Coordinates of C-alpha atoms and ligand atoms in Angstrom, one line a residue:
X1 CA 59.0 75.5 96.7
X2 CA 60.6 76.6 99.5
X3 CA 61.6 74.3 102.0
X4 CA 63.6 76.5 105.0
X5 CA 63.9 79.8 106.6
X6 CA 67.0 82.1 108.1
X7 CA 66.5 85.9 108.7
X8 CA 69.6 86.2 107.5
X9 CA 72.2 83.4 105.6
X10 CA 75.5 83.5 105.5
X11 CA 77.0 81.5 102.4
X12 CA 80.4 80.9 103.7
X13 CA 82.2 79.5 107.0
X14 CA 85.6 81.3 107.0
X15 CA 86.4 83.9 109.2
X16 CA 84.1 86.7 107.9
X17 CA 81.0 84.6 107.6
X18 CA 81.6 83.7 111.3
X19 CA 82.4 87.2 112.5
X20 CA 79.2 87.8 110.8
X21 CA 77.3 85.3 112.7
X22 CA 78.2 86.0 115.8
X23 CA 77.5 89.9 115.8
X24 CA 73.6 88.7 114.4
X25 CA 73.4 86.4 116.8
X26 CA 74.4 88.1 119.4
X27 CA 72.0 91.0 118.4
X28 CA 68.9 88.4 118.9
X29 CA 68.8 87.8 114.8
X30 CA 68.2 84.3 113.5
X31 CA 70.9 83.6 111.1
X32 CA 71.8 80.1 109.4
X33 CA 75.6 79.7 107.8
X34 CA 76.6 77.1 105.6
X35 CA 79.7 76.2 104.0
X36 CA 80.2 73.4 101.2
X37 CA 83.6 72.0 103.1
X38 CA 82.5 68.8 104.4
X39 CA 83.9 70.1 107.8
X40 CA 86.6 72.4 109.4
X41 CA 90.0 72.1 107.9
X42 CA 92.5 72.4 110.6
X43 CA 95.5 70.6 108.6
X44 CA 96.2 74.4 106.6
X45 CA 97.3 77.5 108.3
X46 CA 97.0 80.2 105.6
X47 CA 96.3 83.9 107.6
X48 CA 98.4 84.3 110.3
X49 CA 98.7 88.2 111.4
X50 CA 95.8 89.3 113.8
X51 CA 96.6 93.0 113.7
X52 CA 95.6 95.1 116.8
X53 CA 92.5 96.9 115.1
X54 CA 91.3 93.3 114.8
X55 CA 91.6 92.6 118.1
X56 CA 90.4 95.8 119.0
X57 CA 87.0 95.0 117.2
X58 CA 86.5 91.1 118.3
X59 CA 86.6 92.1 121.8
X60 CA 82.7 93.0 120.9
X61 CA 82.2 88.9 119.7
X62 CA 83.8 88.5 123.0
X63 CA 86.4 86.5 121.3
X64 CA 89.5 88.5 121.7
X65 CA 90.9 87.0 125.2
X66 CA 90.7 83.5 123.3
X67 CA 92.8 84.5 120.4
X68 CA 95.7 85.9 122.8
X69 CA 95.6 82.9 124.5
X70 CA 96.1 80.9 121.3
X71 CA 98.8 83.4 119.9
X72 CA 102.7 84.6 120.1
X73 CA 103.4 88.1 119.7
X74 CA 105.5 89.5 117.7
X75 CA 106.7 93.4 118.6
X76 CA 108.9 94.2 115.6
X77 CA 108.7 93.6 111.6
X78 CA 112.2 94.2 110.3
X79 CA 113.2 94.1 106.3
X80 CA 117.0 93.0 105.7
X81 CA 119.8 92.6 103.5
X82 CA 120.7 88.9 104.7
X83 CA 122.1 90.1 107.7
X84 CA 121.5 93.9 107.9
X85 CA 118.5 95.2 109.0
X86 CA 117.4 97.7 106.5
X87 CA 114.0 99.2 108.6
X88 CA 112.4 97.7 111.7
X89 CA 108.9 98.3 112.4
X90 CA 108.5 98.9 115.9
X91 CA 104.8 97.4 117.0
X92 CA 105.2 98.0 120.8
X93 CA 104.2 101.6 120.9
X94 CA 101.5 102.3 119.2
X95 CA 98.2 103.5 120.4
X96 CA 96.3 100.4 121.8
X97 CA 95.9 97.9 124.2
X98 CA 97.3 95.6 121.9
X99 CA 100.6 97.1 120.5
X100 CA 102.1 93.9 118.7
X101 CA 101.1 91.4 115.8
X102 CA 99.5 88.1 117.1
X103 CA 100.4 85.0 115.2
X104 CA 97.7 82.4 115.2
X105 CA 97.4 80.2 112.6
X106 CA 94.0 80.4 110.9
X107 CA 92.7 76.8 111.3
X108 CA 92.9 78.4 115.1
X109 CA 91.1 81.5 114.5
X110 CA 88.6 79.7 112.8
X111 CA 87.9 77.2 115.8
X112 CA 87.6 80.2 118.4
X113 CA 84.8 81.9 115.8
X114 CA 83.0 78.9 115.6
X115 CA 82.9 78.2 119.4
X116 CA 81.7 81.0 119.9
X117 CA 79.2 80.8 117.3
X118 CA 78.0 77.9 119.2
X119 CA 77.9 79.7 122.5
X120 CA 75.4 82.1 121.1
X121 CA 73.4 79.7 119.7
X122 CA 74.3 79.1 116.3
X123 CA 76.5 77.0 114.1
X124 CA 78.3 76.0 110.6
X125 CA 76.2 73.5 108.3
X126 CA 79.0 71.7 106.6
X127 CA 78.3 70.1 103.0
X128 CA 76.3 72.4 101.9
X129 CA 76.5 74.4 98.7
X130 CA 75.0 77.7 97.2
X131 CA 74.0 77.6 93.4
X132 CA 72.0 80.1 93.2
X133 CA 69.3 83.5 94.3
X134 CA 66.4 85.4 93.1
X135 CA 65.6 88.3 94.5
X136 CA 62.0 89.3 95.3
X137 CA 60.2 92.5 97.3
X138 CA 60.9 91.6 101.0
X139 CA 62.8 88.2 100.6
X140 CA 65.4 86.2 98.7
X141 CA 65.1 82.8 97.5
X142 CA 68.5 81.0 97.8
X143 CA 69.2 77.8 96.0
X144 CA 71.1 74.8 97.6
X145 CA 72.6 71.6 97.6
X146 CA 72.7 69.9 100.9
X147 CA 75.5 67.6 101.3
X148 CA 74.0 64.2 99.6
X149 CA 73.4 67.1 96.5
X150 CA 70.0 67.7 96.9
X151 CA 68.3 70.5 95.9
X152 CA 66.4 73.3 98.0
X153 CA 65.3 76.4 98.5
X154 CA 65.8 78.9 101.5
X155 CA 63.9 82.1 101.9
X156 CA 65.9 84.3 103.6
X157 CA 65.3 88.5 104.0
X158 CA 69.5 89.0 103.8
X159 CA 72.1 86.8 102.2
X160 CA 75.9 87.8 102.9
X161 CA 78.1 86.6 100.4
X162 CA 81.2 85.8 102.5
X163 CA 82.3 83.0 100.0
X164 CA 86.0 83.5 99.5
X165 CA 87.1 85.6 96.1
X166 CA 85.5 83.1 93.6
X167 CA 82.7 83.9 95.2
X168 CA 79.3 82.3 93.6
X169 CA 76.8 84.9 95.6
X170 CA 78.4 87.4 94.4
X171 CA 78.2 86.7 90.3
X172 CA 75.0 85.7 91.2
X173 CA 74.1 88.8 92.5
X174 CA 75.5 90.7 89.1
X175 CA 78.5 92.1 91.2
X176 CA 81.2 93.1 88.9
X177 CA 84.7 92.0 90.4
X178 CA 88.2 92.4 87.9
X179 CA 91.2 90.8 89.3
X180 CA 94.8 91.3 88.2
X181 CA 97.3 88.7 89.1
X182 CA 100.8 89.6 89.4
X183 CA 103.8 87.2 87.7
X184 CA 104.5 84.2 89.3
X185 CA 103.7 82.7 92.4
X186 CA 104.6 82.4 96.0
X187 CA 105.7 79.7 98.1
X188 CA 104.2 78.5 101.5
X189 CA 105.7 76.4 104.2
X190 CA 105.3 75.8 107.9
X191 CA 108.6 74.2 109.0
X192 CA 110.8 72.7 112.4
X193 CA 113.4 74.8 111.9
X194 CA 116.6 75.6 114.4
X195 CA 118.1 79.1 113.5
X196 CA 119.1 82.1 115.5
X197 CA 116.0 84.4 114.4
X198 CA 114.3 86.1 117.1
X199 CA 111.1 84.8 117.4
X200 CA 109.6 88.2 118.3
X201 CA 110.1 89.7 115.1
X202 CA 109.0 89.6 111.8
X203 CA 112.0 88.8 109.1
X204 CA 111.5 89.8 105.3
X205 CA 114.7 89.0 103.8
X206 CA 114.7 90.8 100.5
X207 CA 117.4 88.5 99.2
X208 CA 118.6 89.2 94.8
X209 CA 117.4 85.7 94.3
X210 CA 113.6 86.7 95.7
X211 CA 112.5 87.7 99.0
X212 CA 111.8 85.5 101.6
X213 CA 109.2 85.9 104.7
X214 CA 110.2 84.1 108.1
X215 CA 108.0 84.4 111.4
X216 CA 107.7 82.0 114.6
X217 CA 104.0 80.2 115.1
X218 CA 102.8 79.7 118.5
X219 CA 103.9 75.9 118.9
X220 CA 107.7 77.0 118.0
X221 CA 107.4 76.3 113.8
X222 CA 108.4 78.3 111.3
X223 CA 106.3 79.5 108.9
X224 CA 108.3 80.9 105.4
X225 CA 106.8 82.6 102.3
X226 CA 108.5 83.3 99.4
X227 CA 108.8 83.7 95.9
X228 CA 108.9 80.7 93.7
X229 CA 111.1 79.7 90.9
X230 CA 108.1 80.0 87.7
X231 CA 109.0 76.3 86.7
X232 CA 109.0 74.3 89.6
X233 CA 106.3 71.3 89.3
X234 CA 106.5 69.0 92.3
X235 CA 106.4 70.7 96.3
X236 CA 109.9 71.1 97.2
X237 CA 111.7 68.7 99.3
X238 CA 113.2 69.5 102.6
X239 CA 116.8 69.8 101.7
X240 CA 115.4 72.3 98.6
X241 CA 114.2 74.4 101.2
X242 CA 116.6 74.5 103.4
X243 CA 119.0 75.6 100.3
X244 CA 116.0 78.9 99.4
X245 CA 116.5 79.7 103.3
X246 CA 120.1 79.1 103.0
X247 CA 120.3 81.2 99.8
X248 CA 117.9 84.0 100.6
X249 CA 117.6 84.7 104.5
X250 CA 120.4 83.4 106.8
X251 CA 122.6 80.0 106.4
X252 CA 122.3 79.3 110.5
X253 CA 119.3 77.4 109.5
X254 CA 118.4 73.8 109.9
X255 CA 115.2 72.6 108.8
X256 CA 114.3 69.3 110.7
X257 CA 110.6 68.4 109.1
X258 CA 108.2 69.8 106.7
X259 CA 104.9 70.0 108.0
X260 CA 102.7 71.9 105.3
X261 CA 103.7 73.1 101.4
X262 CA 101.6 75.0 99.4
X263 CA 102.0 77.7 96.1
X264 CA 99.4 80.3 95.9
X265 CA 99.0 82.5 93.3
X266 CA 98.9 86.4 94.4
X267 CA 96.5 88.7 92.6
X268 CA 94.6 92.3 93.6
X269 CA 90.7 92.3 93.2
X270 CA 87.5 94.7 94.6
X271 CA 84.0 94.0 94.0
X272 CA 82.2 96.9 92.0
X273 CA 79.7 97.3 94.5
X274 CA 79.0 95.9 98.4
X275 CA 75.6 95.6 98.4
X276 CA 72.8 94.5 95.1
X277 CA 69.4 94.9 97.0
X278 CA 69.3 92.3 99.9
X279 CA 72.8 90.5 98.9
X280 CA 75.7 91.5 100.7
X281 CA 79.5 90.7 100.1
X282 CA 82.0 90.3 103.0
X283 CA 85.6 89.3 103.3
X284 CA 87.6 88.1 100.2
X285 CA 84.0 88.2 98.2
X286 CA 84.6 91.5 98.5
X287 CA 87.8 92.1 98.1
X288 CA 91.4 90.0 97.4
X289 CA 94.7 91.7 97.4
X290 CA 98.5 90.4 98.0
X291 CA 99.0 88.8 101.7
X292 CA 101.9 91.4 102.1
X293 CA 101.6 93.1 105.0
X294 CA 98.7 90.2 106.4
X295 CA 95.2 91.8 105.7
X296 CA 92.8 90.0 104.0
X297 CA 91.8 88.2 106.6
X298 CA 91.5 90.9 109.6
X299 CA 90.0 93.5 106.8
X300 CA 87.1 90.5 106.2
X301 CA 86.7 90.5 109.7
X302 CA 86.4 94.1 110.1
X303 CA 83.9 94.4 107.7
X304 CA 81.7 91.4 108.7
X305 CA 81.6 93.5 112.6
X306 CA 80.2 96.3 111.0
X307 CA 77.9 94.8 108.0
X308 CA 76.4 92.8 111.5
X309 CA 75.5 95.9 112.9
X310 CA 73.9 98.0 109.7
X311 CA 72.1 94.4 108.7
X312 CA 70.3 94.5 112.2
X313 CA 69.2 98.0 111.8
X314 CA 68.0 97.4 108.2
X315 CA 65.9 94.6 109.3
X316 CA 64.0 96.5 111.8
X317 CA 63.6 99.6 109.4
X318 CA 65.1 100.5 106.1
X319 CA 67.6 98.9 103.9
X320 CA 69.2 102.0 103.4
X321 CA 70.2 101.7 106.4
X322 CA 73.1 99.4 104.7
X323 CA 74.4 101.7 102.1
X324 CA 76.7 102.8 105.1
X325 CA 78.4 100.1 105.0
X326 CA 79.8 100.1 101.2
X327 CA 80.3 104.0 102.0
X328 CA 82.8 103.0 104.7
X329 CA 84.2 99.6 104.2
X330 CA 85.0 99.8 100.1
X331 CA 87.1 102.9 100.3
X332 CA 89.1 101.2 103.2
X333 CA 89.5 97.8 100.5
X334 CA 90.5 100.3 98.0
X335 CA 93.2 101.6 100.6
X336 CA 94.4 98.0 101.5
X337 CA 95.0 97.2 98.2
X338 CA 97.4 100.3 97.7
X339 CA 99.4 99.7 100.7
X340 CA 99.6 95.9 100.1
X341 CA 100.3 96.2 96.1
X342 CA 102.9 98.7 96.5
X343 CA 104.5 96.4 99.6
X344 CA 104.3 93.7 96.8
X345 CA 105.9 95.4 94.0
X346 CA 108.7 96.9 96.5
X347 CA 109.7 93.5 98.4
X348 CA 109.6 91.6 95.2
X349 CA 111.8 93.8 92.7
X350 CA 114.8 91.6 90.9
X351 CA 116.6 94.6 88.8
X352 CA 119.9 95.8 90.3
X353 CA 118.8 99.3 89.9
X354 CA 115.6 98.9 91.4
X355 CA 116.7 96.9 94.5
X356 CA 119.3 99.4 95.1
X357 CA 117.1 102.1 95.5
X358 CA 114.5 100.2 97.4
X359 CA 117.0 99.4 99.8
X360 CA 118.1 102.9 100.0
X361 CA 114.7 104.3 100.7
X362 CA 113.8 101.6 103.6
X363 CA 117.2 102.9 105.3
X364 CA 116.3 106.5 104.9
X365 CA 113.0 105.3 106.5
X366 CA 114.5 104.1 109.0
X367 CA 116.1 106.8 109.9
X368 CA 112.6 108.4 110.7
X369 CA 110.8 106.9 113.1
X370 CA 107.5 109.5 112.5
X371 CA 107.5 107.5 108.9
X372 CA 108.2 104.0 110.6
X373 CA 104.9 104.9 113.2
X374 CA 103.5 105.8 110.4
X375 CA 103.7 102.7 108.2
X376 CA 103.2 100.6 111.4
X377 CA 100.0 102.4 111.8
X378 CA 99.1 101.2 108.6
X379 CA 99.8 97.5 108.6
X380 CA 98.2 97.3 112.1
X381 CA 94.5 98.9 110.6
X382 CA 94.9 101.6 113.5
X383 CA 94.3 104.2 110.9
X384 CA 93.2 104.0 107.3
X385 CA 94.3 106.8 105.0
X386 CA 91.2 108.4 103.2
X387 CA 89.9 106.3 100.2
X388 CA 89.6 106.8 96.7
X389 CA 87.4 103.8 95.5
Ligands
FAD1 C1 97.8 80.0 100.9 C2 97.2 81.3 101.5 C3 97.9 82.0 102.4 C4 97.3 83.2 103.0 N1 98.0 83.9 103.9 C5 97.5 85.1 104.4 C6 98.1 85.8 105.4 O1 99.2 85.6 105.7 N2 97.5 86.9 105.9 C7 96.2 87.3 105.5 O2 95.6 88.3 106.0 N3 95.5 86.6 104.6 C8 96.1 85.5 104.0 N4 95.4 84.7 103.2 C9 94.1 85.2 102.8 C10 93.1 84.8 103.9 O3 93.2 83.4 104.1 C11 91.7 85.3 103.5 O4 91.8 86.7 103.4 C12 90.6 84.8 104.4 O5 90.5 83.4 104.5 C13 89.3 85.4 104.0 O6 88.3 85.0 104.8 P1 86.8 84.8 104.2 O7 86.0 84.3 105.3 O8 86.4 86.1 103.5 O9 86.9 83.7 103.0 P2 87.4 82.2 103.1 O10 88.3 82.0 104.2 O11 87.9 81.9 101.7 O12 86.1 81.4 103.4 C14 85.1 81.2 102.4 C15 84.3 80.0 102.7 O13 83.2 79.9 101.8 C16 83.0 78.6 101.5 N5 82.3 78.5 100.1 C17 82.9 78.9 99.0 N6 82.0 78.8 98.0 C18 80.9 78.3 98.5 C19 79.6 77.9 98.0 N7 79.2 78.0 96.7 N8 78.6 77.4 98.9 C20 78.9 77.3 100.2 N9 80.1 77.7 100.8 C21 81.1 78.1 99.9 C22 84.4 78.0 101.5 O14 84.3 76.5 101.7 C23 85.1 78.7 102.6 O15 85.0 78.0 103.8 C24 96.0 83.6 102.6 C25 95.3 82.8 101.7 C26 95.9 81.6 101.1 C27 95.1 80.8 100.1

């Protein structure tokens, strides 16, 4: 039996659901979301780079001026040697009208979306949790827990799977996805720390020991990520972090408080297809990869805008009118997960020889500053080399 309606339902609250949202919405479709989190998690901070093709495409959710508000900019990404700089990335002159990296914490991100989702009319349903479709001529029927864990059924003519990379729509849906995790995992902290980094840049230390990420949040923290020891059990304390800072990026610092810890483990994945009749896959449902270089979150994003606008046409015609969108989007996956697996492998080699010539290639880079454009290009979506899928 079938006990609700949506046009369109969004399994997932995160970033792409909402950018998803909004576009239908603001395109006159009805559209229901809902997310099993019991509500909006603003203690976490996870994505934090809003790159300036992002920016350049949320101006459309109208969203964009809210974000810069909430956000510090940061002009330069430099990798050192401790304390030699080894390549800066300038940011600050490349082709848009937002020519830096703009650090908001995603809790942040999140809260703009979902105000705006309310200004046009539409909203999160917390606590509840998708189990289950089956797909029919014209309509899918969606299976549900709501968030006492009883059971319905929505019939919807479009779900988006924008579940995160464990994503339940999209086994559902028969959607082959193989991921690949690479050794070890990485280290997470948002800090008060006093040191004598400029806050305007981005600071990969690429220390022997393991390399070590340090950028500025908008209230004045620090945020570090780095690689963590294999057998460490227990979140470490603040002195043990100050000693990794100490050890791999610069010993001015003094860490005052610990605010957040966490260990993630880093891994590459891309879903075999986009679309299986009317189920659709956005954001990390789609496609994981290594947070180097920051773009899971603003590729998610980026696809959501565009999935928004090929879902509206396909209701009002044909749903071919969506095969655009895996045409365009999954080569552009395929190309982040390149860039950002081979920034991975280069900022996290250990062997002597290796580092050596890493570190030798990133000063002959940045000796060439068509190659550093280039690369900045790159991180910033501004241009996405040709796919191969
Ligand atoms: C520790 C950490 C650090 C990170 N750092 C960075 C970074 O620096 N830069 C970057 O670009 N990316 C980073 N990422 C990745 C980034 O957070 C993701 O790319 C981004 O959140 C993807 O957005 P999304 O909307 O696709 O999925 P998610 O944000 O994962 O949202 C999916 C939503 O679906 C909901 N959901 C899941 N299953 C169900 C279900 N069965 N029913 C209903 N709802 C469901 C979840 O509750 C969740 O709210 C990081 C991730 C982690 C874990």
């Amino acid at each position: 039996m079938t006990d609700m309606t949506a046009t369109v339902l969004v399994v997932g609250g995160g970033p792409a659901g909402m950018a998803v949202a909004i576009s239908l919405r603001q395109r006159g479709v009805s559209v229901l979301v809902l997310d099993r989190r019991p509500s909006r998690d603003t203690s976490t901070s996870r994505a934090l780079m809003i790159h300036a093709r992002t920016l350049e495409v949320l101006e459309e959710l109208n969203v964009t001026e809210a974000l810069l508000a909430s956000g510090r900019r940061a002009s330069s990404f430099a990798f050192r040697d401790a304390s030699k700089v080894l390549l800066r990335l300038p940011f600050n002159n490349l082709p848009t009208a937002y020519p830096f990296m703009l650090i908001v914490p995603q809790w942040r991100t999140e809260q703009v979306l979902e105000e705006r989702l309310h200004a046009v009319g539409g909203e999160v349903r917390y606590g509840w949790t998708f189990t289950g479709l089956r797909q029919a001529p014209g309509h899918v029927d969606i299976d549900v827990l709501d968030p006492d864990g009883g059971p319905h059924v929505i019939r919807a003519q479009l779900v988006v799977g924008a579940d995160g990379g464990k994503s339940a729509v999209r086994t559902a849906a028969g959607i082959a996805f193989v991921r690949s995790d690479y050794v070890g995992e990485f280290l997470l902290a948002d800090v008060d720390m006093i040191s004598d980094l400029d806050g305007g840049e981005i600071h990969n230390f690429l220390s022997p020991e393991g390399m070590m990420v340090i950028e500025t949040l908008p209230d004045g923290k620090k945020r570090i990520i780095t690689t963590d020891s294999p057998t460490a059990a227990a979140p470490p304390t603040r002195d043990e972090l100050e000693h990794l800072v100490h050890m791999r990026a610069t010993t001015s610092a003094r860490i005052d408080a610990v605010a957040w810890v966490s260990r993630y483990q880093v891994g590459h994945g891309l879903a075999a297809s986009y679309r299986r009749g009317r189920v659709l896959l956005a954001g990390d449902a789609a496609h994981v990869h290594s947070p180097a270089g920051g773009q899971g979150m603003n590729t998610g994003i980026q696809d959501a805008v565009m999935l928004a606008a090929l879902a509206s046409s396909a209701l009002e015609g044909s749903l071919t009118a969506l095969d655009e969108y895996e045409r365009h989007r999954r080569p552009v996956a395929a190309a982040v997960i390149r860039f950002s697996d081979l920034f991975t492998r280069l900022v996290t080699v250990r062997t002597g020889a290796g580092r050596h010539l890493r570190n030798f290639g990133l000063a002959v880079i940045g000796r060439v500053p068509m190659l550093q454009r280039e690369i900045a290009l790159r991180m910033s979506e501004l241009v996405v080399p040709p796919g191969r899928s």
